[in-house]
Amino acid sequence: MGNRRPPSRYGANSLSVKLSMLISAICLISGVFAAALMLKSEEKQLIYEEYDELKRFSAQVNSQFSSYLELKSSLAEQANSVVAKHLLYSSEDFSGAPANIEKRGDNLASTARNGLSAALYTDGNDSQAMQKLFSESELLWNILAPPLLQDFFNFYLSTKDGFVRVAPPNALLAKDPRLVNNQLHNLPILHADQNPTREAVWSGAYFDRVWNKWVISILVPLYLDDTYIGLTGSDIELETLLEKLPRSDQQQNFIVFDKQGRLLAAPGLLQPTAITGKLQDYTELPEGLSKIVQAALFTKLPNIQDEFKHRDKWHIMHVTHIANLDWYIGIYKKRASAISAIEELKVKFFGLFILYAIFVALLLHQVLYQLVLKRINALVKAVKGFGRGQWDMPTLPNTDDEIGQLNASFNDMSVEIRQLVNGLNQRITEKEIAEKAANRLSKAVAFSGTGVVLTNEHFQIEYVNPKMQEMTGYDELHFIGSPLLSIISKDMAILIDDIDIDLRSRNYWRGDTMLAGNREAPIWVSLSVSPIREEGGAISSYVASAQDISFVKESQRKMEELAYFDTLTGLANRTFFRMQLRKSMALAERGHYAFALFYFDLDEFKRINDTLGHDAGDRLLLEVATRLKKRLRAEDTIARLGGDEFAVLLSGINEREKAMDVANIIQKTLSQPIKLGNNEVIVSASIGITMAPFDSQEEEQLLKHADLAMYQAKAKGRNTYHFYSQDLDAAANERLYIENELRTAIKMKQFTLYYQPQVNSETTEVVGYEALIRWFHPIEGAIPPSKFIPIAEATGLIVELGAWVLEEACHFSRRLKTAGKIGNVSINLSARQFKDAQLIKTLSDIIEKTKIEPTQLHLELTESMLMGDVEAAIAQLKHIKSLGVSLSIDDFGTGYSSLSYIKRFPVDILKIDRSFVKDIPEDPNDMEITAAIIAMAQKLNLQVIAEGVETEAQMAFLAKNNCYIVQGYYYSPPLCEADIFKFVPTI
């Protein structure tokens, strides 16, 4: 017995370790196999998802690019429609000066005087119709080409009989065979069998040797009575189209090829070549990629996706078809970028499964250990631990065998020893718990995402955590010993006194403020200051916590910017302006603050907007806003209220002279020329000014006053300013009163017509009468036309009133003719009547109803009525002339007419305005102007009537210059109908 060796304590453990290792190996192999299958499946899924993403992106690119192509096609079709309307279908004569047509061999050719376009006729037949086509196409191209050449670099007309007009003229000057030899008409896509809808078609890409550029043409057929006669074409650079596709980058790239397999773009795959007349073929692409292109061309499917290898890297690709151009766009990216996450997952999965196998082995080891050696190892461990001072050992299991008895003895001994050291252990444990709690609290403060500051009871800083240092940019030494409120920015100085009062009275404070810091951006925080009290309730220190809310404040600022500022100009909008106005009014009510309110809009803005387009109008508004911000003070509020309406709040202005200075500055600033594309415009402003609180202490009244003042500035001739006065209120009230009474007057027929004779001074015979409306109000008496006509015009009542005047004057003419007198009668048309869509029908109905001879009806129009849309005005005048009615231009010389327009207007009579006649013979300038008007009218075969003739000297001057038809007080004032029948002209 004594010589027998005890069993090794490692035997059982070694066996369990071996078993654990075997099972771990089995688990590891199975886990690796399962992981490989799962990762392979995940890899395929990622590739499928990446294909779907490429497909979605390709569809988006296709949609955006197709929309751009449709926009260009629509623009080309609109230009085609204008050409067809004015050159093929219109019977109008442009009446332009004939083109400078010269003979070049067998052809006729001309170049526009401004060099904008050129024309060629290959037949060489110098017919009158062809000369007219040369002239009218030149005039039309002068109008169409400038806006179209902003979207295209060529715009041309080509007819089957050999006529070509192109802008710019380079193509004809260089004898481009496509135009000179009529090659375009051979394209089948232009004719009815392949293009029954006659819509715009896109040509393939070709090399333009005139411009040395690759281009694509939009061709639109021209038909006359269902017969194809030619086409209009617009060329776009291939490079311009390709710029609309997404840019290539390291993650994603693309190729573009047409249905012939020519490569239009392949960035990163082929070396760029010099501009030549040949495109590279798809066969020059890498082998795998060229097969994909070949498959797309031969299968003609709308979508193809596949993989190819280039430079030892696999790529995935999606090809989509662009129907408009019959192009294909292939978008591709590296395959590795899609599965990079899988590669990382492989490493992580294998590591995890190794740990899993080890864990299983350890678990099995523990099971074996518990079943075989649990009791012995537990006792050995307890003895060792007890010997090392580990008193809190668990109670060993107590059984009837020897080991159980040994365990019982050991348990009794351990209980006795444990009781001896429990007291000491308890104190040590309590101390450790307290230290750990303090340590956790310290780390929580140190690593908190909130800035924390601790002070003593006198608000002197003793500690700042790293987050506070990070937010402010200051180190710890900057804070220690400083007052607590020194952490608040000086920009919030207005709050510091309030915070100090709250802390000393209530011992705490909460709110939003800015921290003092050495960073450029402001540091907005939600600051909370609270006391720390001892057990007796005394305050020993204070803690301040600051939560960074800069992002929230920035978001609020952006929201306010969207809510309170105009998105186009960056100026304050109507909402913000009204808020600032209320604040200013509140300050003004205290009696120590005054300000001026400017209200203005841009003169002639609508004309510029309609002529140059809305984009040009937006650029004009942006430039006006920029100039206002540069010239006015930072404390002034500048707002765009809508359209071209602006308002300015000038703080601290209490004298009219200062407001006048600012108004002059604004007008001078706006009077500088503004460049809008190829055009240069000059704008002006009509400014209404009101002073607060002098003019009013109510917000709405102040706005109304400024508005009234602005309209008075417009009435004074625009490009000026006007201060509000109580007279404007009276005028506004009077206007409202007249407007209401005017509606009643029309229903009650309170109007009558007076007639002023028009006399031939050579024969002293009456040749006609001008009808003048008069209003006799039952209470107010006679109301002059200068008061109610503008109101009727503005409210639209002038249409109904004008129709009554027309009918009444025609009845008068009929009665004159019945009495054996001259029945010619002149009637003034207002601008609103002239633009009324029912005017022609109204005139026709009145002529038929009154049985008047149309030639005896003379309609008078002012120059300003005709100068808005000149083409529309000419069309309306021609409709009126078709009824047989005579037309005259009233107040000639005071408006905007040019000789070129006067020549185009189908008028019969010019009436010299009374403003030129009244100062004859005292004013030599008026005499020269009057003589010039008379001479011009005679050259144009127009009759001349002089208005406002009152003296013998005026009569003599007019007769000397061959103007014999006169109207004025020299012969007679306006008379009622009864007096007209008694009137006999006397010298």
PDB file of N, CA, C and O in Angstrom, residues 796-826:
ATOM      1  N   GLY A 796     -62.988  97.045 -66.708  1.00  0.00           N
ATOM      2  CA  GLY A 796     -63.561  96.283 -67.810  1.00  0.00           C
ATOM      3  C   GLY A 796     -64.932  96.771 -68.242  1.00  0.00           C
ATOM      4  O   GLY A 796     -65.495  96.258 -69.217  1.00  0.00           O
ATOM      5  N   LEU A 797     -65.491  97.754 -67.527  1.00  0.00           N
ATOM      6  CA  LEU A 797     -66.804  98.280 -67.902  1.00  0.00           C
ATOM      7  C   LEU A 797     -66.757  99.020 -69.237  1.00  0.00           C
ATOM      8  O   LEU A 797     -67.799  99.272 -69.855  1.00  0.00           O
ATOM      9  N   ILE A 798     -65.519  99.353 -69.667  1.00  0.00           N
ATOM     10  CA  ILE A 798     -65.391 100.116 -70.906  1.00  0.00           C
ATOM     11  C   ILE A 798     -65.900  99.325 -72.110  1.00  0.00           C
ATOM     12  O   ILE A 798     -66.327  99.894 -73.117  1.00  0.00           O
ATOM     13  N   VAL A 799     -65.852  97.968 -72.018  1.00  0.00           N
ATOM     14  CA  VAL A 799     -66.326  97.146 -73.139  1.00  0.00           C
ATOM     15  C   VAL A 799     -67.822  97.343 -73.336  1.00  0.00           C
ATOM     16  O   VAL A 799     -68.311  97.590 -74.450  1.00  0.00           O
ATOM     17  N   GLU A 800     -68.586  97.252 -72.244  1.00  0.00           N
ATOM     18  CA  GLU A 800     -70.031  97.435 -72.335  1.00  0.00           C
ATOM     19  C   GLU A 800     -70.372  98.879 -72.701  1.00  0.00           C
ATOM     20  O   GLU A 800     -71.249  99.144 -73.541  1.00  0.00           O
ATOM     21  N   LEU A 801     -69.653  99.832 -72.061  1.00  0.00           N
ATOM     22  CA  LEU A 801     -69.897 101.240 -72.337  1.00  0.00           C
ATOM     23  C   LEU A 801     -69.531 101.575 -73.787  1.00  0.00           C
ATOM     24  O   LEU A 801     -70.249 102.312 -74.483  1.00  0.00           O
ATOM     25  N   GLY A 802     -68.388 101.005 -74.253  1.00  0.00           N
ATOM     26  CA  GLY A 802     -67.953 101.274 -75.622  1.00  0.00           C
ATOM     27  C   GLY A 802     -68.917 100.731 -76.647  1.00  0.00           C
ATOM     28  O   GLY A 802     -69.133 101.342 -77.717  1.00  0.00           O
ATOM     29  N   ALA A 803     -69.530  99.570 -76.362  1.00  0.00           N
ATOM     30  CA  ALA A 803     -70.507  99.012 -77.293  1.00  0.00           C
ATOM     31  C   ALA A 803     -71.716  99.939 -77.420  1.00  0.00           C
ATOM     32  O   ALA A 803     -72.268 100.134 -78.521  1.00  0.00           O
ATOM     33  N   TRP A 804     -72.142 100.533 -76.286  1.00  0.00           N
ATOM     34  CA  TRP A 804     -73.269 101.480 -76.330  1.00  0.00           C
ATOM     35  C   TRP A 804     -72.906 102.711 -77.169  1.00  0.00           C
ATOM     36  O   TRP A 804     -73.705 103.197 -77.968  1.00  0.00           O
ATOM     37  N   VAL A 805     -71.650 103.221 -76.977  1.00  0.00           N
ATOM     38  CA  VAL A 805     -71.211 104.395 -77.738  1.00  0.00           C
ATOM     39  C   VAL A 805     -71.220 104.083 -79.231  1.00  0.00           C
ATOM     40  O   VAL A 805     -71.668 104.885 -80.061  1.00  0.00           O
ATOM     41  N   LEU A 806     -70.694 102.894 -79.614  1.00  0.00           N
ATOM     42  CA  LEU A 806     -70.659 102.516 -81.020  1.00  0.00           C
ATOM     43  C   LEU A 806     -72.070 102.498 -81.624  1.00  0.00           C
ATOM     44  O   LEU A 806     -72.322 103.073 -82.701  1.00  0.00           O
ATOM     45  N   GLU A 807     -72.990 101.864 -80.924  1.00  0.00           N
ATOM     46  CA  GLU A 807     -74.338 101.751 -81.469  1.00  0.00           C
ATOM     47  C   GLU A 807     -75.028 103.112 -81.539  1.00  0.00           C
ATOM     48  O   GLU A 807     -75.678 103.449 -82.548  1.00  0.00           O
ATOM     49  N   GLU A 808     -74.872 103.930 -80.483  1.00  0.00           N
ATOM     50  CA  GLU A 808     -75.522 105.241 -80.463  1.00  0.00           C
ATOM     51  C   GLU A 808     -74.959 106.143 -81.550  1.00  0.00           C
ATOM     52  O   GLU A 808     -75.694 106.869 -82.235  1.00  0.00           O
ATOM     53  N   ALA A 809     -73.615 106.106 -81.747  1.00  0.00           N
ATOM     54  CA  ALA A 809     -72.996 106.943 -82.770  1.00  0.00           C
ATOM     55  C   ALA A 809     -73.416 106.503 -84.166  1.00  0.00           C
ATOM     56  O   ALA A 809     -73.612 107.332 -85.070  1.00  0.00           O
ATOM     57  N   CYS A 810     -73.591 105.200 -84.367  1.00  0.00           N
ATOM     58  CA  CYS A 810     -74.029 104.707 -85.680  1.00  0.00           C
ATOM     59  C   CYS A 810     -75.471 105.137 -85.963  1.00  0.00           C
ATOM     60  O   CYS A 810     -75.834 105.482 -87.103  1.00  0.00           O
ATOM     61  N   HIS A 811     -76.322 105.102 -84.946  1.00  0.00           N
ATOM     62  CA  HIS A 811     -77.678 105.614 -85.124  1.00  0.00           C
ATOM     63  C   HIS A 811     -77.637 107.091 -85.493  1.00  0.00           C
ATOM     64  O   HIS A 811     -78.418 107.561 -86.351  1.00  0.00           O
ATOM     65  N   PHE A 812     -76.760 107.859 -84.846  1.00  0.00           N
ATOM     66  CA  PHE A 812     -76.606 109.281 -85.140  1.00  0.00           C
ATOM     67  C   PHE A 812     -76.200 109.474 -86.605  1.00  0.00           C
ATOM     68  O   PHE A 812     -76.730 110.345 -87.322  1.00  0.00           O
ATOM     69  N   SER A 813     -75.222 108.652 -87.058  1.00  0.00           N
ATOM     70  CA  SER A 813     -74.767 108.750 -88.453  1.00  0.00           C
ATOM     71  C   SER A 813     -75.926 108.475 -89.417  1.00  0.00           C
ATOM     72  O   SER A 813     -76.066 109.150 -90.450  1.00  0.00           O
ATOM     73  N   ARG A 814     -76.748 107.494 -89.060  1.00  0.00           N
ATOM     74  CA  ARG A 814     -77.892 107.148 -89.916  1.00  0.00           C
ATOM     75  C   ARG A 814     -78.876 108.316 -89.987  1.00  0.00           C
ATOM     76  O   ARG A 814     -79.414 108.642 -91.064  1.00  0.00           O
ATOM     77  N   ARG A 815     -79.083 108.974 -88.842  1.00  0.00           N
ATOM     78  CA  ARG A 815     -80.019 110.116 -88.829  1.00  0.00           C
ATOM     79  C   ARG A 815     -79.438 111.294 -89.624  1.00  0.00           C
ATOM     80  O   ARG A 815     -80.189 112.033 -90.278  1.00  0.00           O
ATOM     81  N   LEU A 816     -78.134 111.498 -89.574  1.00  0.00           N
ATOM     82  CA  LEU A 816     -77.508 112.553 -90.372  1.00  0.00           C
ATOM     83  C   LEU A 816     -77.731 112.307 -91.865  1.00  0.00           C
ATOM     84  O   LEU A 816     -78.072 113.227 -92.634  1.00  0.00           O
ATOM     85  N   LYS A 817     -77.515 111.069 -92.265  1.00  0.00           N
ATOM     86  CA  LYS A 817     -77.671 110.748 -93.682  1.00  0.00           C
ATOM     87  C   LYS A 817     -79.112 110.947 -94.126  1.00  0.00           C
ATOM     88  O   LYS A 817     -79.391 111.446 -95.235  1.00  0.00           O
ATOM     89  N   THR A 818     -80.061 110.570 -93.262  1.00  0.00           N
ATOM     90  CA  THR A 818     -81.479 110.765 -93.583  1.00  0.00           C
ATOM     91  C   THR A 818     -81.802 112.242 -93.744  1.00  0.00           C
ATOM     92  O   THR A 818     -82.633 112.630 -94.582  1.00  0.00           O
ATOM     93  N   ALA A 819     -81.102 113.094 -92.939  1.00  0.00           N
ATOM     94  CA  ALA A 819     -81.323 114.541 -93.016  1.00  0.00           C
ATOM     95  C   ALA A 819     -80.540 115.182 -94.149  1.00  0.00           C
ATOM     96  O   ALA A 819     -80.559 116.415 -94.296  1.00  0.00           O
ATOM     97  N   GLY A 820     -79.806 114.400 -94.937  1.00  0.00           N
ATOM     98  CA  GLY A 820     -79.068 114.942 -96.068  1.00  0.00           C
ATOM     99  C   GLY A 820     -77.735 115.528 -95.698  1.00  0.00           C
ATOM    100  O   GLY A 820     -77.152 116.296 -96.472  1.00  0.00           O
ATOM    101  N   LYS A 821     -77.194 115.177 -94.533  1.00  0.00           N
ATOM    102  CA  LYS A 821     -75.898 115.694 -94.106  1.00  0.00           C
ATOM    103  C   LYS A 821     -74.830 114.598 -94.214  1.00  0.00           C
ATOM    104  O   LYS A 821     -75.129 113.419 -94.392  1.00  0.00           O
ATOM    105  N   ILE A 822     -73.559 115.031 -94.077  1.00  0.00           N
ATOM    106  CA  ILE A 822     -72.437 114.083 -94.070  1.00  0.00           C
ATOM    107  C   ILE A 822     -72.558 113.184 -92.834  1.00  0.00           C
ATOM    108  O   ILE A 822     -72.719 113.673 -91.709  1.00  0.00           O
ATOM    109  N   GLY A 823     -72.484 111.881 -93.059  1.00  0.00           N
ATOM    110  CA  GLY A 823     -72.705 110.955 -91.937  1.00  0.00           C
ATOM    111  C   GLY A 823     -71.438 110.348 -91.363  1.00  0.00           C
ATOM    112  O   GLY A 823     -71.524 109.382 -90.588  1.00  0.00           O
ATOM    113  N   ASN A 824     -70.254 110.889 -91.712  1.00  0.00           N
ATOM    114  CA  ASN A 824     -69.013 110.329 -91.174  1.00  0.00           C
ATOM    115  C   ASN A 824     -68.927 110.595 -89.666  1.00  0.00           C
ATOM    116  O   ASN A 824     -69.066 111.749 -89.235  1.00  0.00           O
ATOM    117  N   VAL A 825     -68.658 109.567 -88.873  1.00  0.00           N
ATOM    118  CA  VAL A 825     -68.555 109.733 -87.431  1.00  0.00           C
ATOM    119  C   VAL A 825     -67.321 108.962 -86.930  1.00  0.00           C
ATOM    120  O   VAL A 825     -67.066 107.825 -87.331  1.00  0.00           O
ATOM    121  N   SER A 826     -66.528 109.603 -86.064  1.00  0.00           N
ATOM    122  CA  SER A 826     -65.307 109.008 -85.496  1.00  0.00           C
ATOM    123  C   SER A 826     -65.556 108.633 -84.045  1.00  0.00           C
ATOM    124  O   SER A 826     -66.137 109.422 -83.286  1.00  0.00           O
TER     125      SER A 826
END
